[in-house]
Amino acid sequence: MLAAVGALEVGAFVEQAQFLKAAGANLLTPAYCTALHSIGNFKQQINNGGKIGPWYIQTGSNDHLDCYLALDNSEGGGYPKGSDITYLFEAGLWIGAALGNDTLVSVGSDGWHIELYDFYPTPAPGGRILHRSTLDPEGESFAGAISEQDYIAVYSDTFTSGVHGLFPDVISGRSHVPLGIEVTQRSYAWSPGYVDDFFLLDLTVQNIGIASLRQLFIGLYVDGDVWYSPGSFGMPQDDLCGFLPTFSSSKKCGFVDTVGLAWIADNDGDPYEGQWVSRGGVRPCRGIMGFRFLRVPTDSKLSFNWWAGNMDPRYDFGPRARPSEGHPFRDFRTGGTGTPEGDGNKYHMLSNGEFDYDQAFVAKISMVDQHWLYPNEQVANLIKTGGDVRYLLSLGPFELLPGETVPLAFAYVLGENFHNDPDIRQYLESNQPEEWYKRVDFSNLVTNAKWAQWVYDNPGVDTDSDGYFGEYRVCVLDSQFIDGSWVPLSADTTWYKGDGVPDWRAVQPPPAPTFWLEPQLNGIRVRFNGQRSETTKDIFSGIIDFEGYRIYLGRDEREASLALAASYDKENYDIFVWNPLLHGTGEYELQQIPAMIDELRCRFGQGEDPCDDSLFDPLAYTRSNPWRSRFFVDSLFYFVPHENNSSRFGITTPIRRVYPEAVPPGPTDTVTADDLTPDGYLKCYEYECFIENLLPTVSYYLNVTAFDFGSPEADLEALETSKLLGVQSAYPYADRDQSDSTLPPVYIYPNPYRYDAHYRDGGYEGRASNRIDDRERRIHFVNVPPRCTIRIHTLDGDLVRELRHDDDPSDPNAYRATWDLINRNAQPIVSGLYYWSVESTDGLVQMGKLVVIQ
């Protein structure tokens, strides 16, 4: 039945798309485009029309194009990034209100009518999505940036005709009537590991009409399809959804946290023969996706409604509360109770205030249930194990006068390892949802949702300086019965809620250093400057928490290919101090910030001047042999290196200081030219590292990251900048200081080029690419001028291909060029003998022969 229904659904989509394409010649083309949130551990599209997710069917407009590259950006979201496992077909904003004597709804995505959308990008600025980023303070996109990847879009619902997507109301046949609203949408994403599984959306909804919008509700419609099979409509329709209101805290006292997550996941994670393995091009889908509101006004109500859509009304089902006074029954689709067709039904779904039971419990609803209507038994048994499910998470009501705005914020959150039992589906089939829930794990999703809330509104931070810092909890670890009552002796205090004023701030690692690659013979010199890395304060603690640098090397720019080549970190130590009250019997606990060796000597050294005790060795004091105070018997300490303490430049680390005598200037010191490198950076933060014994004929990818020492108080491990952002490549051949006229002769390789040599199998071309071999072949030209023209001719003198090489001379690859063995007609060349020539801008020409063997 599900397969047949899926075919009907796809057929309706295709028929609808053909109709729209035929009618599209006379329609306007708004400046639709998409942007891709990809800086974290996922890929997910947003657009400037109130929708999240890709546009699957083109209607002649540019709505599927990347806003910046004007290239096709129709790929689905992937989580984890690079897995091609998608969790979202599409999501869309729904806004409904009472206007005059009617209830109207404008949508960014309808779901059933895949081409229906009522929001259109505003004319300025150009209708396009704006980009901001905190990654480069010197870049054009830095001003006003909130996160590492901001996207800003403005759209409204004011069109009544003349554009794609404006369908007549399905129930009344009336043309679309706009509410007169404009939405400013800002979305934010980050790359550090603890915040790389979500992005946040900040919406401002404004009434730009002349009439008041009464009983206004705002909702997020979500059609989540969890599957691995990119680029096809043939996904398995076996998902489950539900709502998670609370979750037990992982803290020692077991507090219960408010979560408010609407979620969708695969019913069993797609195991294969009882194991989590890939097979036949299909991967397990063990994760989970959810949305949560971050800002819920106290005078509004939240509702959650789900339904399993179906073209056949008999199987179009959604939970329904029993009819009551003020809550009459509504027939959504001529016998169906699921898909809300038309403005009136959509508004009812937005405003009904219901919290539906989780989908897995649909067959548990009895005929005598006091609240819910008894579902069709055949339908319930069909969808209790999964289906093509959608949900609506909505909030309201609001009163919006002309010119007024209402702010809204929510998070798109993902989590891993939701499924751990490959045999879990049996409990759905046997109608034992309680057993199914015992075998799934919401903890990673909840942890990520918690961080989403904390980034939105930092706990313990008085943002508006009114004296209120939020809310905290006290967890008593030990107590004693004194004078008839229990007296706390040891306790942890944890801030868990902010002051209600948005911060939009995430704890960040120190900024990555600026670095340069300088090719050497069979090696690469990595030069970097870490002034920003070593002087930037943490936004929460207010201290400089820089710990060290790492240099990564790989043969391509995938994270899995980048291996640690060198590292440096400060010589500092974690201090563990004995707490006799911890856990009743006493235990060592970690002090908050690692201490430098000089600080340890001053605190624990011996002699008249402990700071001068050069014999003090922190590693001599271990858990079994702690440092003991001469004055306090219970004062016991031991020390553990924080990281590797690879701090001796050129000795314990291959990283070296370029100017070992240079010292950081003080706050009142005047910086002179002698303090700066030739390119204007402070010498005291200049480093270098030589990566040697590399093959000169292949490219290498390198990156330099910075990391901090973490925050035990916030339960955060050390944070490191992204291995992938800013990665550079270079070939390890001799550096070039000559002018174009004094360069060594140009040479090429491989020559001859053999089609049967399997260069790709050896990793010499086409690494990390899914394209066919004919589009990944490469012939390399070495010692070419940075600006030149390369031509390939047949023996008869016919031009095969002309390549314009135009690189900045400072680029480490400026003296190299490649040809993909594709002719000027975009076809692979045939075997034979060819001539090549390289002509510099001053007219100097070099020539040679090339042999291709198939």
Coordinates of C-alpha atoms in Angstrom, one line a residue, residues 231-575:
G231 CA 18.4 12.6 -5.8
S232 CA 15.3 10.4 -6.0
F233 CA 11.7 10.5 -5.0
G234 CA 11.7 6.8 -4.2
M235 CA 12.5 7.2 -0.5
P236 CA 11.1 4.6 2.0
Q237 CA 8.1 6.1 3.8
D238 CA 8.8 4.6 7.2
D239 CA 9.4 7.5 9.6
L240 CA 8.1 8.2 13.0
C241 CA 7.5 11.5 14.7
G242 CA 6.6 12.8 18.2
F243 CA 7.0 15.5 20.7
L244 CA 9.5 15.5 23.6
P245 CA 8.4 18.0 26.3
T246 CA 11.0 17.2 29.0
F247 CA 14.2 15.1 29.5
S248 CA 16.0 14.1 32.7
S249 CA 19.2 16.2 33.1
S250 CA 22.5 14.4 33.0
K251 CA 23.6 16.3 36.1
K252 CA 24.2 14.4 39.4
C253 CA 20.9 15.5 40.9
G254 CA 18.8 14.4 37.9
F255 CA 16.9 17.6 37.3
V256 CA 14.3 17.6 34.6
D257 CA 14.9 20.0 31.7
T258 CA 12.2 21.5 29.6
V259 CA 13.0 20.5 26.0
G260 CA 9.9 21.2 23.7
L261 CA 11.3 19.3 20.7
A262 CA 9.2 18.1 17.8
W263 CA 11.1 15.3 16.2
I264 CA 11.3 12.8 13.3
A265 CA 13.4 9.7 12.9
D266 CA 13.5 6.5 10.9
N267 CA 11.5 3.8 12.5
D268 CA 14.4 1.4 12.9
G269 CA 17.6 3.1 11.6
D270 CA 17.8 0.8 8.6
P271 CA 20.1 -1.9 9.9
Y272 CA 21.2 -4.8 7.6
E273 CA 21.0 -8.3 8.9
G274 CA 21.1 -7.1 12.5
Q275 CA 24.1 -4.8 12.1
W276 CA 24.8 -1.1 11.4
V277 CA 26.6 -1.6 8.1
S278 CA 26.2 -0.1 4.6
R279 CA 25.1 -2.4 1.8
G280 CA 24.0 -2.0 -1.8
G281 CA 24.6 1.8 -1.8
V282 CA 22.3 2.3 1.3
R283 CA 23.6 3.5 4.7
P284 CA 22.0 3.2 8.1
C285 CA 20.0 6.2 9.2
R286 CA 20.5 6.2 13.0
G287 CA 20.1 9.9 13.7
I288 CA 17.2 12.1 14.6
M289 CA 16.0 15.6 13.6
G290 CA 13.9 18.1 15.6
F291 CA 12.7 21.7 15.8
R292 CA 12.2 23.6 18.9
F293 CA 11.0 27.1 19.6
L294 CA 13.6 29.2 21.5
R295 CA 11.3 32.1 22.3
V296 CA 7.9 31.3 23.7
P297 CA 6.0 34.3 25.1
T298 CA 4.2 33.5 28.4
D299 CA 0.8 34.6 27.1
S300 CA 0.9 32.3 24.0
K301 CA 0.2 28.6 23.6
L302 CA 2.2 26.0 21.8
S303 CA 0.6 23.2 19.8
F304 CA 1.9 20.1 18.0
N305 CA 0.0 18.4 15.3
W306 CA 1.1 15.6 13.0
W307 CA -0.4 13.7 10.1
A308 CA 0.5 11.0 7.6
G309 CA -0.3 12.4 4.2
N310 CA -2.0 10.4 1.4
M311 CA -3.6 11.2 -1.9
D312 CA -6.3 8.7 -0.9
P313 CA -8.6 10.4 1.7
R314 CA -9.2 7.0 3.4
Y315 CA -5.5 6.8 4.4
D316 CA -5.0 10.5 4.9
F317 CA -4.8 10.5 8.7
G318 CA -4.0 12.8 11.6
P319 CA -4.9 12.6 15.3
R320 CA -8.1 14.5 16.3
A321 CA -9.4 15.6 19.6
R322 CA -13.1 14.7 20.2
P323 CA -15.4 17.5 19.1
S324 CA -16.5 19.7 21.9
E325 CA -18.0 23.2 22.4
G326 CA -15.7 25.7 20.7
H327 CA -13.8 22.8 19.1
P328 CA -16.0 21.4 16.3
F329 CA -14.9 18.6 13.9
R330 CA -13.4 19.8 10.6
D331 CA -13.3 17.6 7.5
F332 CA -10.0 18.5 5.9
R333 CA -10.0 16.5 2.7
T334 CA -13.4 14.9 2.0
G335 CA -13.2 12.1 4.5
G336 CA -9.6 12.6 5.5
T337 CA -8.5 13.8 8.9
G338 CA -4.8 14.6 8.2
T339 CA -3.8 17.1 5.5
P340 CA -5.3 20.5 6.2
E341 CA -6.3 21.8 2.7
G342 CA -7.2 25.5 2.3
D343 CA -6.8 28.6 4.5
G344 CA -9.6 27.7 6.9
N345 CA -8.3 24.3 7.7
K346 CA -4.7 25.4 7.9
Y347 CA -5.7 28.1 10.3
H348 CA -7.6 25.6 12.4
M349 CA -4.5 23.4 12.6
L350 CA -2.4 26.4 13.6
S351 CA -4.7 27.5 16.3
N352 CA -6.3 24.3 17.8
G353 CA -3.9 24.2 20.8
E354 CA -3.7 20.4 20.6
F355 CA -0.7 18.3 21.6
D356 CA -1.0 15.1 19.5
Y357 CA 0.2 11.8 20.9
D358 CA 3.3 10.3 19.4
Q359 CA 2.8 8.5 16.1
A360 CA 4.0 5.1 17.6
F361 CA 1.0 5.1 19.9
V362 CA -1.7 5.5 17.2
A363 CA -2.9 1.9 17.5
K364 CA -3.1 2.3 21.3
I365 CA -6.0 4.8 21.1
S366 CA -9.1 2.9 22.2
M367 CA -12.7 3.4 21.2
V368 CA -13.5 4.7 24.6
D369 CA -10.7 7.2 24.8
Q370 CA -12.1 10.3 26.5
H371 CA -9.9 12.8 24.6
W372 CA -9.0 11.4 21.1
L373 CA -11.1 10.2 18.3
Y374 CA -10.7 6.5 17.6
P375 CA -8.6 6.1 14.5
N376 CA -9.4 3.9 11.5
E377 CA -7.9 0.5 12.6
Q378 CA -6.5 -0.3 9.2
V379 CA -4.8 3.1 9.0
A380 CA -3.5 2.9 12.6
N381 CA -1.9 -0.5 11.9
L382 CA -0.4 0.9 8.7
I383 CA 1.3 3.9 10.2
K384 CA 2.2 2.7 13.7
T385 CA 5.4 1.3 12.2
G386 CA 6.2 4.5 10.2
G387 CA 4.9 6.5 7.3
D388 CA 5.1 9.6 5.2
V389 CA 4.6 11.8 8.2
R390 CA 4.6 15.6 8.6
Y391 CA 4.0 17.9 11.6
L392 CA 3.1 21.5 12.5
L393 CA 4.7 23.2 15.5
S394 CA 2.8 26.4 16.1
L395 CA 2.6 29.3 18.5
G396 CA 0.1 32.1 19.3
P397 CA -2.1 34.0 19.5
F398 CA -0.7 37.5 18.9
E399 CA -2.3 40.8 18.1
L400 CA -0.4 42.7 15.4
L401 CA -1.4 46.3 14.6
P402 CA -0.2 48.0 11.4
G403 CA 3.6 48.6 11.6
E404 CA 4.0 46.3 14.6
T405 CA 6.4 43.3 14.8
V406 CA 6.5 40.1 16.6
P407 CA 9.9 38.3 17.2
L408 CA 10.3 34.6 16.9
A409 CA 13.2 32.2 17.2
F410 CA 13.6 28.5 16.7
A411 CA 16.3 25.9 16.2
Y412 CA 16.9 23.1 13.7
V413 CA 18.6 20.4 15.7
L414 CA 20.1 17.0 14.8
G415 CA 21.4 14.2 16.9
E416 CA 23.4 11.0 16.3
N417 CA 23.0 7.4 17.6
F418 CA 19.3 7.6 18.3
H419 CA 19.0 3.9 17.3
N420 CA 21.1 1.4 19.1
D421 CA 19.0 -1.8 18.8
P422 CA 19.0 -3.3 15.2
D423 CA 15.9 -5.4 16.2
I424 CA 13.8 -2.5 17.4
R425 CA 11.2 -2.6 14.6
Q426 CA 9.6 -5.7 16.1
Y427 CA 8.2 -3.7 19.0
L428 CA 6.3 -1.4 16.6
E429 CA 4.9 -4.3 14.6
S430 CA 3.7 -6.0 17.8
N431 CA 2.1 -2.7 19.1
Q432 CA 4.5 -2.3 22.0
P433 CA 5.6 1.4 21.6
E434 CA 6.7 1.5 25.2
E435 CA 9.4 -1.1 24.5
W436 CA 10.4 0.8 21.4
Y437 CA 11.0 4.0 23.4
K438 CA 13.2 2.0 25.9
R439 CA 15.5 1.2 23.0
V440 CA 16.1 4.6 21.5
D441 CA 18.4 7.3 22.9
F442 CA 17.3 11.0 22.8
S443 CA 20.4 12.2 24.8
N444 CA 22.5 13.5 21.9
L445 CA 19.6 15.3 20.4
V446 CA 18.7 16.8 23.8
T447 CA 22.3 17.9 24.4
N448 CA 22.4 19.7 21.1
A449 CA 19.0 21.3 21.7
K450 CA 20.3 22.5 25.1
W451 CA 23.3 24.1 23.5
A452 CA 21.0 25.7 20.9
Q453 CA 19.0 27.3 23.7
W454 CA 22.1 28.4 25.6
V455 CA 23.6 30.0 22.5
Y456 CA 20.4 31.9 21.9
D457 CA 20.2 33.0 25.5
N458 CA 23.5 32.5 27.5
P459 CA 22.8 31.2 31.0
G460 CA 24.1 33.3 33.8
V461 CA 24.6 36.4 31.6
D462 CA 22.8 39.6 32.4
T463 CA 22.6 40.8 28.8
D464 CA 20.5 44.0 29.5
S465 CA 22.2 44.9 32.7
D466 CA 19.0 44.9 34.8
G467 CA 20.5 42.7 37.6
Y468 CA 18.8 39.5 36.5
F469 CA 21.2 36.7 35.3
G470 CA 18.7 33.9 34.7
E471 CA 18.1 30.8 36.7
Y472 CA 20.4 28.3 38.4
R473 CA 20.1 25.1 40.2
V474 CA 21.9 23.9 43.3
C475 CA 22.8 20.2 43.5
V476 CA 23.8 19.2 47.0
L477 CA 26.6 16.6 46.8
D478 CA 27.0 16.0 50.5
S479 CA 25.1 17.0 53.7
Q480 CA 25.2 16.4 57.4
F481 CA 22.3 16.1 59.9
I482 CA 23.0 18.9 62.5
D483 CA 20.6 20.1 65.2
G484 CA 17.6 18.3 63.7
S485 CA 18.1 19.3 60.1
W486 CA 20.2 18.5 57.1
V487 CA 22.9 21.1 56.4
P488 CA 24.6 21.1 52.9
L489 CA 28.4 20.6 53.1
S490 CA 29.2 20.4 49.4
A491 CA 27.1 21.6 46.4
D492 CA 27.4 22.4 42.7
T493 CA 25.7 25.5 41.4
T494 CA 24.8 25.5 37.7
W495 CA 23.2 28.2 35.6
Y496 CA 20.7 26.5 33.2
K497 CA 18.6 29.4 31.9
G498 CA 19.4 32.9 30.6
D499 CA 17.9 36.3 31.4
G500 CA 15.3 36.1 28.5
V501 CA 17.3 38.5 26.3
P502 CA 18.8 36.9 23.2
D503 CA 22.6 36.8 23.1
W504 CA 23.2 34.7 19.9
R505 CA 26.7 33.9 21.2
A506 CA 28.5 30.6 21.2
V507 CA 31.7 29.8 23.0
Q508 CA 34.4 29.8 20.3
P509 CA 37.9 28.5 20.0
P510 CA 40.7 31.1 19.6
P511 CA 40.7 32.5 16.0
A512 CA 42.8 30.4 13.6
P513 CA 46.2 31.9 12.7
T514 CA 46.9 33.4 9.4
F515 CA 49.2 31.1 7.4
W516 CA 51.1 30.8 4.2
L517 CA 52.5 27.9 2.2
E518 CA 55.9 28.1 0.6
P519 CA 56.9 25.2 -1.6
Q520 CA 60.4 23.7 -1.1
L521 CA 62.1 20.9 -2.9
N522 CA 60.3 17.8 -1.7
G523 CA 58.7 19.8 1.1
I524 CA 56.6 22.7 2.1
R525 CA 57.4 25.5 4.6
V526 CA 54.3 26.4 6.7
R527 CA 54.6 29.9 8.0
F528 CA 51.9 31.3 10.3
N529 CA 51.2 34.3 12.5
G530 CA 49.0 33.8 15.6
Q531 CA 48.6 37.3 17.0
R532 CA 44.8 37.0 17.0
S533 CA 44.9 33.4 18.3
E534 CA 47.0 34.3 21.3
T535 CA 45.4 37.6 22.3
T536 CA 41.6 37.1 21.8
K537 CA 39.6 36.7 25.0
D538 CA 36.9 34.1 25.5
I539 CA 33.5 35.8 25.3
F540 CA 32.2 34.0 28.4
S541 CA 35.2 33.7 30.8
G542 CA 36.8 37.0 29.7
I543 CA 40.2 35.4 29.8
I544 CA 42.7 34.5 27.1
D545 CA 42.3 30.7 26.9
F546 CA 44.7 30.0 24.0
E547 CA 46.4 26.6 24.4
G548 CA 48.2 25.8 21.2
Y549 CA 48.4 25.1 17.4
R550 CA 48.0 22.0 15.2
I551 CA 49.2 21.6 11.6
Y552 CA 47.3 19.1 9.5
L553 CA 48.4 17.5 6.2
G554 CA 46.4 15.4 3.7
R555 CA 46.2 14.5 0.1
D556 CA 42.7 16.0 -0.3
E557 CA 40.5 18.4 1.6
R558 CA 38.2 15.9 3.3
E559 CA 38.5 16.0 7.1
A560 CA 39.2 12.3 7.2
S561 CA 42.2 12.8 5.0
L562 CA 43.8 15.5 7.1
A563 CA 46.3 13.9 9.6
L564 CA 48.2 15.7 12.4
A565 CA 51.6 16.6 11.1
A566 CA 52.8 18.9 14.0
S567 CA 51.5 20.5 17.2
Y568 CA 52.5 22.9 19.8
D569 CA 50.8 23.5 23.2
K570 CA 51.7 25.4 26.3
E571 CA 53.4 23.8 29.2
N572 CA 50.5 23.7 31.7
Y573 CA 49.0 21.3 34.1
D574 CA 45.6 20.3 35.4
I575 CA 45.4 20.5 39.2

